[in-house]
PDB file of C-alpha atoms and ligand atoms in Angstrom:
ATOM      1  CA  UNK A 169      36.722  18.181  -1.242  1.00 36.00           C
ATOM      2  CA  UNK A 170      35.263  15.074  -2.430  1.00 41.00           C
ATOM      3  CA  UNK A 171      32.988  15.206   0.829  1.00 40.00           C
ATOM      4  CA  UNK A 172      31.745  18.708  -0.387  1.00 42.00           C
ATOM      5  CA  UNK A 173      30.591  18.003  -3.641  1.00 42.00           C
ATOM      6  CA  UNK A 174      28.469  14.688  -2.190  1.00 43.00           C
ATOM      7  CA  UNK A 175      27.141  17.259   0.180  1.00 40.00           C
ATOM      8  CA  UNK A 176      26.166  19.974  -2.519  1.00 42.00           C
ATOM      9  CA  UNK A 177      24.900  16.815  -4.670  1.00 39.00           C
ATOM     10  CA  UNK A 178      22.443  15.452  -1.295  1.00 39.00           C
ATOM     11  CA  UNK A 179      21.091  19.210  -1.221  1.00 41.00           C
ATOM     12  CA  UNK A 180      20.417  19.363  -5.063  1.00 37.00           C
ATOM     13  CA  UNK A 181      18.028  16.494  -4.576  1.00 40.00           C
ATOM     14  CA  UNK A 182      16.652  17.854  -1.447  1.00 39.00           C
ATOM     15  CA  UNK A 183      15.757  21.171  -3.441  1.00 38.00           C
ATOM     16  CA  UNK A 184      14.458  19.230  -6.396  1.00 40.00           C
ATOM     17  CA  UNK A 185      12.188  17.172  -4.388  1.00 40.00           C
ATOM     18  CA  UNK A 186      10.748  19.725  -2.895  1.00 42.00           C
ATOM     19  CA  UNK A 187      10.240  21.722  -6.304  1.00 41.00           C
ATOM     20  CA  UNK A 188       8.454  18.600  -7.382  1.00 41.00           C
ATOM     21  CA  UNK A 189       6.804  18.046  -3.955  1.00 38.00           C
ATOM     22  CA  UNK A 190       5.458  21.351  -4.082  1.00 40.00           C
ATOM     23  CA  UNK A 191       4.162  21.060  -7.903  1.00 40.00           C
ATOM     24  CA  UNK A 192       2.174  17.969  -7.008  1.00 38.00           C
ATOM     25  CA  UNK A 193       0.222  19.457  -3.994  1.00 37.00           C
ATOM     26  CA  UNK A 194      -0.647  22.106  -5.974  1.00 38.00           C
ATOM     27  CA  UNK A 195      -1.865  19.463  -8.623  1.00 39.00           C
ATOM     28  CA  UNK A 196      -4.354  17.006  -7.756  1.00 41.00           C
ATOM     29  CA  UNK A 197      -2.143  14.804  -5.037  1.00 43.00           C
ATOM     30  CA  UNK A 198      -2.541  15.727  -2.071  1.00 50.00           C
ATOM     31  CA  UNK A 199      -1.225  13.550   0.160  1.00 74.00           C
ATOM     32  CA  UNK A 200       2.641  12.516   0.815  1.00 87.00           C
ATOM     33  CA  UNK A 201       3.576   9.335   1.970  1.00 89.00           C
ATOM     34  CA  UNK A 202       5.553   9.646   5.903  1.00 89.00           C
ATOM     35  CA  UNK A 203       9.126   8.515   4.334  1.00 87.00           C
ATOM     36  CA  UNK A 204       8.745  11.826   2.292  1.00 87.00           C
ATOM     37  CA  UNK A 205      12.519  13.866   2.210  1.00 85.00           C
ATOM     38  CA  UNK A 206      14.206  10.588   3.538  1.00 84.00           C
ATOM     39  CA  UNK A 207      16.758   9.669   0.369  1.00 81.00           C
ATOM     40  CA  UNK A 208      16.575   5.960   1.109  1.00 80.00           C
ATOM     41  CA  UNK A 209      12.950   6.431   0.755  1.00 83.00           C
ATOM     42  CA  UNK A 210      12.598   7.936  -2.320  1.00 81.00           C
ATOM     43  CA  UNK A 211      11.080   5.350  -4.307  1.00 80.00           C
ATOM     44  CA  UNK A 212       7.894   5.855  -1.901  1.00 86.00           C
ATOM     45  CA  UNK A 213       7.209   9.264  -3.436  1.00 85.00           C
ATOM     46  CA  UNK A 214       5.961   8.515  -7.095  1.00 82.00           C
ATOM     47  CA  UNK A 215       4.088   4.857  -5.812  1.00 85.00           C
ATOM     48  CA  UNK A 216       2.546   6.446  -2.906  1.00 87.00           C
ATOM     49  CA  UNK A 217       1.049   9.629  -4.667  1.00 84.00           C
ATOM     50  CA  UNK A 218       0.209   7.659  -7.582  1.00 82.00           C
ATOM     51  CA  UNK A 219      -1.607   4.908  -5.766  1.00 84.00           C
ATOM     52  CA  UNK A 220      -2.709   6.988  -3.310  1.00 83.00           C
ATOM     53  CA  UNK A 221      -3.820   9.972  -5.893  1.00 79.00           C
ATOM     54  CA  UNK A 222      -5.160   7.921  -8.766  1.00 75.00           C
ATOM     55  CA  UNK A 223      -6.983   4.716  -7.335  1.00 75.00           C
ATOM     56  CA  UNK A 224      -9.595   4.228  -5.410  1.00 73.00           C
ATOM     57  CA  UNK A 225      -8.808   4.587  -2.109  1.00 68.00           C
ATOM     58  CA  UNK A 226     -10.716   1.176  -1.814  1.00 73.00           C
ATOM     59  CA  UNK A 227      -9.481  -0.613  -4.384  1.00 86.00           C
ATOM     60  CA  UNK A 228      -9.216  -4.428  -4.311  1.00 93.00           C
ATOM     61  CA  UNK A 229      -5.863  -6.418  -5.682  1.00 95.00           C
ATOM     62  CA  UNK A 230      -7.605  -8.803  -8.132  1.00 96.00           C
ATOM     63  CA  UNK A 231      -8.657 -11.997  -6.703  1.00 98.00           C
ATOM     64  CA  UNK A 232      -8.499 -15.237  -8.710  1.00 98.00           C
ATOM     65  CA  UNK A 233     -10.004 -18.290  -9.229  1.00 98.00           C
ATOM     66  CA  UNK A 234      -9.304 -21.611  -7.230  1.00 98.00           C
ATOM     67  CA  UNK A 235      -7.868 -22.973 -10.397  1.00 98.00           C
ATOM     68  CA  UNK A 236      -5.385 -20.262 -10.636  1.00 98.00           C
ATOM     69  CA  UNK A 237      -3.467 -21.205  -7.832  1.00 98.00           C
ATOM     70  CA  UNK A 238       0.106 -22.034  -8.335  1.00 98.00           C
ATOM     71  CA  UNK A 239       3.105 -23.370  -6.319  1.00 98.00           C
ATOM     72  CA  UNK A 240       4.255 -21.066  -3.781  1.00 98.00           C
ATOM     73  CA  UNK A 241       8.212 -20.612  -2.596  1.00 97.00           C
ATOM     74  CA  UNK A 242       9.300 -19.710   0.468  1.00 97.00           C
ATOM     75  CA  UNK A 243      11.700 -16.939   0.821  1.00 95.00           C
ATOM     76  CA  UNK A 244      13.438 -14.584   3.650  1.00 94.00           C
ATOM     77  CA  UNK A 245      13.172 -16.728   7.100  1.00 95.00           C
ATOM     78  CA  UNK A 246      11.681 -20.024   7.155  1.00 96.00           C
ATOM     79  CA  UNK A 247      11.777 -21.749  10.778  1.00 98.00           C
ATOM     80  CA  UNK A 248      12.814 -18.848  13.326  1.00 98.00           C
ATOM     81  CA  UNK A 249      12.563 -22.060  16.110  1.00 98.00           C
ATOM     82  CA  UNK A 250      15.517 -23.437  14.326  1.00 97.00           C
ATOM     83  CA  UNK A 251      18.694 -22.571  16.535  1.00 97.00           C
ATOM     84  CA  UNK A 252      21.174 -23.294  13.859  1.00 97.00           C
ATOM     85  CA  UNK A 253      19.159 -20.327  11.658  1.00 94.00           C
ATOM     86  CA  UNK A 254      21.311 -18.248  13.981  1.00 92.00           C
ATOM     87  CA  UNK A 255      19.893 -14.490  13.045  1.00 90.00           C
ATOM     88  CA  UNK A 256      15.926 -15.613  12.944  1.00 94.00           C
ATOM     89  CA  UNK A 257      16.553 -17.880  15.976  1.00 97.00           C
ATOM     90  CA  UNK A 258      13.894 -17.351  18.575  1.00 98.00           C
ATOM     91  CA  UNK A 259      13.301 -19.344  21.531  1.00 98.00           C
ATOM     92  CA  UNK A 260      10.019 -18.588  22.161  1.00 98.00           C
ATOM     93  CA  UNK A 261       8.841 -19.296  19.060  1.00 98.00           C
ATOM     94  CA  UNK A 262      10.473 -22.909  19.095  1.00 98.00           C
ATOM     95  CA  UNK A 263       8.414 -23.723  22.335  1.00 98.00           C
ATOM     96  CA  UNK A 264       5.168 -22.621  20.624  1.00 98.00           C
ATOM     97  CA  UNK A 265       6.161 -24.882  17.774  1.00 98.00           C
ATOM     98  CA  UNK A 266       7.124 -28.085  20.046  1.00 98.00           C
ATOM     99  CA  UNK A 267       3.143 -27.660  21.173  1.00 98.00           C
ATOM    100  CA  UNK A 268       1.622 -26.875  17.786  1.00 98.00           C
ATOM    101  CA  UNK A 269       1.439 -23.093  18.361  1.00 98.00           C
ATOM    102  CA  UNK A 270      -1.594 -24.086  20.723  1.00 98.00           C
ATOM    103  CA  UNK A 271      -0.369 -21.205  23.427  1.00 98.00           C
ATOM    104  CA  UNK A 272       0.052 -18.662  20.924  1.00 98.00           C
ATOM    105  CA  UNK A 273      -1.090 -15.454  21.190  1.00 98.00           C
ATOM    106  CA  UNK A 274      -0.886 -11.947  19.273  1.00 98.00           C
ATOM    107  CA  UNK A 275       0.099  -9.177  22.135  1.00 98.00           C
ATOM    108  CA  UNK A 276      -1.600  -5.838  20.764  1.00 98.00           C
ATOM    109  CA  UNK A 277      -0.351  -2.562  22.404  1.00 98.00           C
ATOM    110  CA  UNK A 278      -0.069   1.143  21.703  1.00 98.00           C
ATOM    111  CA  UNK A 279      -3.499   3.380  21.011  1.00 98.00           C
ATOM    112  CA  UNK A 280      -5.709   0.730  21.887  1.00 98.00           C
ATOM    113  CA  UNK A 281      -8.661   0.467  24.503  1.00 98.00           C
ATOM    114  CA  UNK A 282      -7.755  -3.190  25.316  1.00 98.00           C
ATOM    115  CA  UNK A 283      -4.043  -3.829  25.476  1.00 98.00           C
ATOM    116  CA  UNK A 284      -2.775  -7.742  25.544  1.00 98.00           C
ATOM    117  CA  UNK A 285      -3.135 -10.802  23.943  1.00 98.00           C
ATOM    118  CA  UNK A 286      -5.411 -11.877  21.937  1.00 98.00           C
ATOM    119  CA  UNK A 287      -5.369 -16.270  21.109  1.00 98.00           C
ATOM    120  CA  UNK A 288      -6.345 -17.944  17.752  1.00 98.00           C
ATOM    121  CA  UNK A 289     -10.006 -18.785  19.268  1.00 98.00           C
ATOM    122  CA  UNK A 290     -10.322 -14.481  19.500  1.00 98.00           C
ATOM    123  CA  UNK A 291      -9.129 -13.895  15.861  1.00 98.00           C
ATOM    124  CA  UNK A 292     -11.578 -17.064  14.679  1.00 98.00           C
ATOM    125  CA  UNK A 293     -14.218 -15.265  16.771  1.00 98.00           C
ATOM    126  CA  UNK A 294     -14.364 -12.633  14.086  1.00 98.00           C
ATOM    127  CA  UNK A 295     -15.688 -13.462  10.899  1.00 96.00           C
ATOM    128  CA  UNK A 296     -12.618 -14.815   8.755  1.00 98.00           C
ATOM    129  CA  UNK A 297     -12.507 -13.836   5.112  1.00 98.00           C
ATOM    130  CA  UNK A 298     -10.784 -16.011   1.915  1.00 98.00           C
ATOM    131  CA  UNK A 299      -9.323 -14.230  -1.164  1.00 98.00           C
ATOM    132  CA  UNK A 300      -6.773 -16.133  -3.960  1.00 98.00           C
ATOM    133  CA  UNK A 301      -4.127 -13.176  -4.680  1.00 98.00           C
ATOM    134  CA  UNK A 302      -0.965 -12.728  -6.136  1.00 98.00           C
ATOM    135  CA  UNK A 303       2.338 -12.340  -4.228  1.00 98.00           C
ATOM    136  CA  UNK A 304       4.749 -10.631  -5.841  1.00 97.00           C
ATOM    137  CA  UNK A 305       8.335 -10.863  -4.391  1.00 96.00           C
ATOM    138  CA  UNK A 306      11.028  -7.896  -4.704  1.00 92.00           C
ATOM    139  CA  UNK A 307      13.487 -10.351  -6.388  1.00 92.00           C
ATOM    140  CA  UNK A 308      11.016 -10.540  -9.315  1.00 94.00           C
ATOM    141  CA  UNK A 309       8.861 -13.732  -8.721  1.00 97.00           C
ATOM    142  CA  UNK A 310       5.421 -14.166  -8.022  1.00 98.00           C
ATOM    143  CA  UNK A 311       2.917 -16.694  -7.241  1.00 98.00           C
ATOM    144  CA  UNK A 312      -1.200 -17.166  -6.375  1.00 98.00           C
ATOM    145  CA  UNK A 313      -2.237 -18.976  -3.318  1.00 98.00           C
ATOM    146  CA  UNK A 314      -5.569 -18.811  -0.978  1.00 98.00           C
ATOM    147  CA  UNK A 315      -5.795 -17.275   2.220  1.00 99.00           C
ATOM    148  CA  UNK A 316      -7.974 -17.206   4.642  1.00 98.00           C
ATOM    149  CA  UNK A 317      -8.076 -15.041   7.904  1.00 98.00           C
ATOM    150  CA  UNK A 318      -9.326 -12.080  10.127  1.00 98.00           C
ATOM    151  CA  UNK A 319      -9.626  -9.047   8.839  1.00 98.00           C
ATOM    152  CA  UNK A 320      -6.874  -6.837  10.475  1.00 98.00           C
ATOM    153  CA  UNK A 321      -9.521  -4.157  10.800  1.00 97.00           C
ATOM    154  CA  UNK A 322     -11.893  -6.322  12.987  1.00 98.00           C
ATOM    155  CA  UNK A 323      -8.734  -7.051  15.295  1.00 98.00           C
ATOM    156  CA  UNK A 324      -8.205  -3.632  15.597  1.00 98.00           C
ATOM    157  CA  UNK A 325     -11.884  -2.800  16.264  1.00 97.00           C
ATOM    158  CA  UNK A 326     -12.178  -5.296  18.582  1.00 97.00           C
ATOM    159  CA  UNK A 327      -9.479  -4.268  20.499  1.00 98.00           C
ATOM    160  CA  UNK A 328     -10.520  -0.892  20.531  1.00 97.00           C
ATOM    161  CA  UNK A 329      -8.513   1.243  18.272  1.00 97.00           C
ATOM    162  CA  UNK A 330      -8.500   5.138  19.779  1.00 97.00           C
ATOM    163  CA  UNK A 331      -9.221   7.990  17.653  1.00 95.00           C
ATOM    164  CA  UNK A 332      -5.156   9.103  17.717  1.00 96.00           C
ATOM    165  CA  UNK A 333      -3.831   5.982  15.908  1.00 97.00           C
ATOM    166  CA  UNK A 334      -2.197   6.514  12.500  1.00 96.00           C
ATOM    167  CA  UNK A 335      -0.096   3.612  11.977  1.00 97.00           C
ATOM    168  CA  UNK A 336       0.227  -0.338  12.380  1.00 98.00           C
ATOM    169  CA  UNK A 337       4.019  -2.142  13.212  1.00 97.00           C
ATOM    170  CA  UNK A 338       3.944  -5.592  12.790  1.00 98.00           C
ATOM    171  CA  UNK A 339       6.465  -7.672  14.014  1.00 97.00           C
ATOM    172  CA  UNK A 340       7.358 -11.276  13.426  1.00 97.00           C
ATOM    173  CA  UNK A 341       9.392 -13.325  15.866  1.00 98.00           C
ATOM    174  CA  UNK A 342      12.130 -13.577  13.505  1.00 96.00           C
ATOM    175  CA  UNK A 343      12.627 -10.374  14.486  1.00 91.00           C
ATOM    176  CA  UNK A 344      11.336  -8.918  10.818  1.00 94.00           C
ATOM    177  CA  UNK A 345       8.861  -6.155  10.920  1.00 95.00           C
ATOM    178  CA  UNK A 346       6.762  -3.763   8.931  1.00 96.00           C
ATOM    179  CA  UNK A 347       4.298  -0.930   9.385  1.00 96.00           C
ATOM    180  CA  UNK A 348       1.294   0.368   7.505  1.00 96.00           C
ATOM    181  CA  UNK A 349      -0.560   3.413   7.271  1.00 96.00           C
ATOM    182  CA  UNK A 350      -4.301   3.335   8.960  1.00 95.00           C
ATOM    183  CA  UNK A 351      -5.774   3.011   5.081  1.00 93.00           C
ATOM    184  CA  UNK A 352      -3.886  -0.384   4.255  1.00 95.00           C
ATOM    185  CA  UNK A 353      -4.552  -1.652   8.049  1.00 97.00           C
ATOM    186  CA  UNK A 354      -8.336  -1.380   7.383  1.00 96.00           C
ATOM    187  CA  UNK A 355      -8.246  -2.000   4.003  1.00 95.00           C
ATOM    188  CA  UNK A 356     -10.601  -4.876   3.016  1.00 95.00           C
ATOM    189  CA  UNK A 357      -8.089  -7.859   1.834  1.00 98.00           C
ATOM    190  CA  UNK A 358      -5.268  -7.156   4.862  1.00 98.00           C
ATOM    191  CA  UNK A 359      -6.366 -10.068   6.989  1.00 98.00           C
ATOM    192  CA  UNK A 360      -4.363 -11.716   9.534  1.00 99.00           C
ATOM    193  CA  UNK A 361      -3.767 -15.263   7.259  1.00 99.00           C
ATOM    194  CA  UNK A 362      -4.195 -18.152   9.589  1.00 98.00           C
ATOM    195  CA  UNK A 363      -4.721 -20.892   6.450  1.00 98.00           C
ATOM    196  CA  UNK A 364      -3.402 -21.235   2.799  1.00 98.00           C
ATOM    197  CA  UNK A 365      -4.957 -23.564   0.599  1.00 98.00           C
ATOM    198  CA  UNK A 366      -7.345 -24.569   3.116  1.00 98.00           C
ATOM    199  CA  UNK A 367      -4.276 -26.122   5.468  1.00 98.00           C
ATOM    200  CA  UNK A 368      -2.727 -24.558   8.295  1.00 98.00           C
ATOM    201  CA  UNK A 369      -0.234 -21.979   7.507  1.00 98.00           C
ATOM    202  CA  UNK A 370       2.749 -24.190   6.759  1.00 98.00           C
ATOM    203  CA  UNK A 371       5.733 -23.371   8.858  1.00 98.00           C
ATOM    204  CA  UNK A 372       8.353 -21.574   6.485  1.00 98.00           C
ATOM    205  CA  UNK A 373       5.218 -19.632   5.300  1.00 98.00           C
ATOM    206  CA  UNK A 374       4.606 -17.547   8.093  1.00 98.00           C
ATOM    207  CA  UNK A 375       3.260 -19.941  10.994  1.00 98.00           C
ATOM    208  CA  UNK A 376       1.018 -19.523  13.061  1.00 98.00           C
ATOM    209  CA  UNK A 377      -0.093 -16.575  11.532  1.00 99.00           C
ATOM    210  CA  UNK A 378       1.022 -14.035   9.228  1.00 99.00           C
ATOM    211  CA  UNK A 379      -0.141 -10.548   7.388  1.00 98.00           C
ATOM    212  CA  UNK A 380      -1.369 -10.123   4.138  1.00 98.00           C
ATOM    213  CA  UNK A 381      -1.199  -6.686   2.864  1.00 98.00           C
ATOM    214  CA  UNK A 382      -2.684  -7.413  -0.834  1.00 97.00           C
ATOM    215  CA  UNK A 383      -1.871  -3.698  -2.292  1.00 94.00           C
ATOM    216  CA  UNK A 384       2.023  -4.233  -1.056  1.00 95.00           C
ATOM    217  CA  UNK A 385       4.695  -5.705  -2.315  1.00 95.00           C
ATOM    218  CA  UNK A 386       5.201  -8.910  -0.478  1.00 96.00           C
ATOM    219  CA  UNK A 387       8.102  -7.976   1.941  1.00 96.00           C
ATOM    220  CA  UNK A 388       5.074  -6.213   3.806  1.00 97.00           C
ATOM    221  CA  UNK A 389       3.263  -9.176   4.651  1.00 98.00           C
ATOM    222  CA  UNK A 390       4.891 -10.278   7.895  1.00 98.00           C
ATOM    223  CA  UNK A 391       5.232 -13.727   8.273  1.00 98.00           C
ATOM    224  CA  UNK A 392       4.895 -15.333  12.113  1.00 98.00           C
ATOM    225  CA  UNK A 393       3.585 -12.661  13.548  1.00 98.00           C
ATOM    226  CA  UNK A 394       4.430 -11.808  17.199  1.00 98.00           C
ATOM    227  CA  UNK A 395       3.047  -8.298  18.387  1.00 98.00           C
ATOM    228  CA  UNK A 396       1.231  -5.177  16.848  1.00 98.00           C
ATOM    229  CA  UNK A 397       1.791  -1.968  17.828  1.00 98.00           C
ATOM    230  CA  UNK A 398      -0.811   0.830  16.997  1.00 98.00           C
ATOM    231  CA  UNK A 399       1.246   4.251  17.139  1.00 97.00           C
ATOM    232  CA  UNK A 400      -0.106   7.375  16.723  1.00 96.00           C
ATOM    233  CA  UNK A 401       2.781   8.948  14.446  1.00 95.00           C
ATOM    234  CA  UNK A 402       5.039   7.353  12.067  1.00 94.00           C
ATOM    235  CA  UNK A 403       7.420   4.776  12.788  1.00 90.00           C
ATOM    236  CA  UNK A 404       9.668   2.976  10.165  1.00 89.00           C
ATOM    237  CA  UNK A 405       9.265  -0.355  11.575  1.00 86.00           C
ATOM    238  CA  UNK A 406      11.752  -1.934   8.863  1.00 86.00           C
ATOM    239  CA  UNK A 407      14.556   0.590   9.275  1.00 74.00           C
ATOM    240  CA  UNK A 408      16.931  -1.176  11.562  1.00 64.00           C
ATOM    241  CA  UNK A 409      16.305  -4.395   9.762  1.00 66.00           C
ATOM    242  CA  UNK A 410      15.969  -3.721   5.950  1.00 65.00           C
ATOM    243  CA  UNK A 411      17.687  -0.450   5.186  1.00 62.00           C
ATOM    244  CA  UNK A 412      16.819   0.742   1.981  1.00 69.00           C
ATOM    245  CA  UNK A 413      13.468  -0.963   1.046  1.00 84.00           C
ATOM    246  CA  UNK A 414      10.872   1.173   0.336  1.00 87.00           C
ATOM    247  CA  UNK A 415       8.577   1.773   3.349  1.00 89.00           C
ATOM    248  CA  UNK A 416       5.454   1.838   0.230  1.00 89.00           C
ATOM    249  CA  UNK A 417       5.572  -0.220  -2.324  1.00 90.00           C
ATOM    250  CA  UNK A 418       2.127  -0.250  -3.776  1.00 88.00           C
ATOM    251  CA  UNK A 419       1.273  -2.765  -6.636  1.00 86.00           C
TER     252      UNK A 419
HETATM  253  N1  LIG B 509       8.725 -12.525   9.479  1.00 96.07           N
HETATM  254  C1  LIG B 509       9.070 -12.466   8.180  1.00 96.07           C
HETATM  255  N2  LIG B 509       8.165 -12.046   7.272  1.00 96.07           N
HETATM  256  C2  LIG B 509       8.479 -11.967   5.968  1.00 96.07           C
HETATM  257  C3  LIG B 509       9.788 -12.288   5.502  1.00 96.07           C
HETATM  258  C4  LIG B 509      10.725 -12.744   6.475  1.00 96.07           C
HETATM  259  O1  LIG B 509      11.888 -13.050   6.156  1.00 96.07           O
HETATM  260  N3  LIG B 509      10.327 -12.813   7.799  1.00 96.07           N
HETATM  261  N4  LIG B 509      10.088 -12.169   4.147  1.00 96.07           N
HETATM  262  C5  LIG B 509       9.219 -11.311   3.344  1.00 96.07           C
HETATM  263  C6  LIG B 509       9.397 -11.461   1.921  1.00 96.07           C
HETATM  264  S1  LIG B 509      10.666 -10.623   1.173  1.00 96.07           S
HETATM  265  C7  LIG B 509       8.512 -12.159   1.153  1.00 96.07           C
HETATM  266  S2  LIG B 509       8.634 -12.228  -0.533  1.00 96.07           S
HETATM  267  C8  LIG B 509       7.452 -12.948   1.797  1.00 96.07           C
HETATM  268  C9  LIG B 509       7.686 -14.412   1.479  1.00 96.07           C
HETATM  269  O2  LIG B 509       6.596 -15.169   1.922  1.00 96.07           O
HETATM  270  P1  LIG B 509       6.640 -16.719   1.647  1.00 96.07           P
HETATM  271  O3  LIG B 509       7.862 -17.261   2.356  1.00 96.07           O
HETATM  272  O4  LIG B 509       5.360 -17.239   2.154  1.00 96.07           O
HETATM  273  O5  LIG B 509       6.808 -16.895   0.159  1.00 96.07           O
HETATM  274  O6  LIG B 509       7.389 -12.816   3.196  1.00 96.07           O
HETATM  275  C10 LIG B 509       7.751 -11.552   3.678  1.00 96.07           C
HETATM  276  N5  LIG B 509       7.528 -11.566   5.090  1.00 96.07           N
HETATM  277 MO1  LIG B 510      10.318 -10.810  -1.028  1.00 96.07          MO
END
């Protein structure tokens, strides 16, 4: 009995989704995000066609002036080569850090020309670009720091991105991970942070090398990144790890 009426509930907002769905593509949205229909993802629906519908399709986060930088906490995992951080515990990663992440190396795979790793001297080989944004944080804080880094887009051209790709997964070796449509993967400020305030990336912020995905909430901006995969239809990178975040969270 009870089970029923959860059942008829789930299928009301299934039918009123869609009633809403189809008003909107009849309006001036057009597009949908992936997550569309999923009830965990729900949330994507309104930021996705609003962002998506309504800006720019270009359109920068605001950048700030040195001066505006402010102190910066670290949150979620902060040293996966630390063995007694059980769940974000990664051997690999604590060899790389025992040797200054001097043999590290992004693998790329999926719809690309040129498979395999690519080292810090092949992402510095592109030309690096600097923005001071804003980081905002799901639990409600936010702070401005500098980054500098390759442009994910470069990466991606350079490692020849074919004409089926549609999506980027991102995954850290903390065994976090993210993905992101083709628009926010070549989007201008989504650069592949290497530095923050002009230092190294420090350790609990992402070390070696982390995303920054300015027109996301922060949770997208993978932190010691590991491996890209370029797939050519949608995958929900987070949904084994996260659950219920949104998959878009557009700010
Ligand atoms: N690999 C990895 N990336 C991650 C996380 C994490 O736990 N692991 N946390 C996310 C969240 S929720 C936020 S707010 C930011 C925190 O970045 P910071 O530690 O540099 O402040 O990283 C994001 N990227
Ligand atoms: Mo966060």
């Amino acid at each position: 009995m009870k089970k029923n009426q959860h059942i008829s509930r789930r299928r009301a907002i299934f039918t009123g989704l869609s009633s809403a769905g189809a008003l909107l593509l009849s309006g001036c949205f057009k597009k949908l995000p992936p997550t569309y229909g999923s009830i965990l993802r729900m949330g994507d629906d309104f930021t996705y066609m609003a962002q998506r519908g309504l800006l720019s399709q270009r359109a920068l986060a605001v950048e700030y002036p040195k001066s505006d930088i402010t102190s910066f906490p670290a949150t979620g995992n902060y040293n996966p080569g630390d063995p007694a951080l059980k769940a974000s515990y990664n051997k690999e990663y604590q060899q790389l850090q025992a040797n200054n992440f001097k043999d590290w190396a992004l693998t790329i795979e999926g719809s690309v020309a040129k498979p395999g790793k690519y080292t810090m001297a092949d992402l510095l080989k592109l030309s690096q670009r600097t923005q001071v944004t804003r980081h905002t944080c799901e639990e409600g804080w936010s702070a401005i720091a500098e980054w500098t880094g390759t442009p994910l887009a470069l990466l991606l051209q350079s490692a020849g991105i074919l004409p089926n790709a549609r999506f980027v997964s991102l995954y850290g070796y903390d065994n976090y991970a993210e993905s992101i449509d083709l628009l926010d993967a070549f989007h201008p400020q989504t650069i592949l942070a290497h530095t923050m305030n002009g230092q190294p990336l420090p350790l609990e912020h992402g070390a070696p090398v982390r995303l920054r995905v300015e027109t996301q909430i922060g949770y997208k901006s993978v932190k010691y990144l590991q491996r890209i995969v370029v797939t050519d239809k949608f995958v929900d990178a987070a949904d084994d790890i996260k659950g219920g975040w949104s998959w878009y969270n557009g700010i």
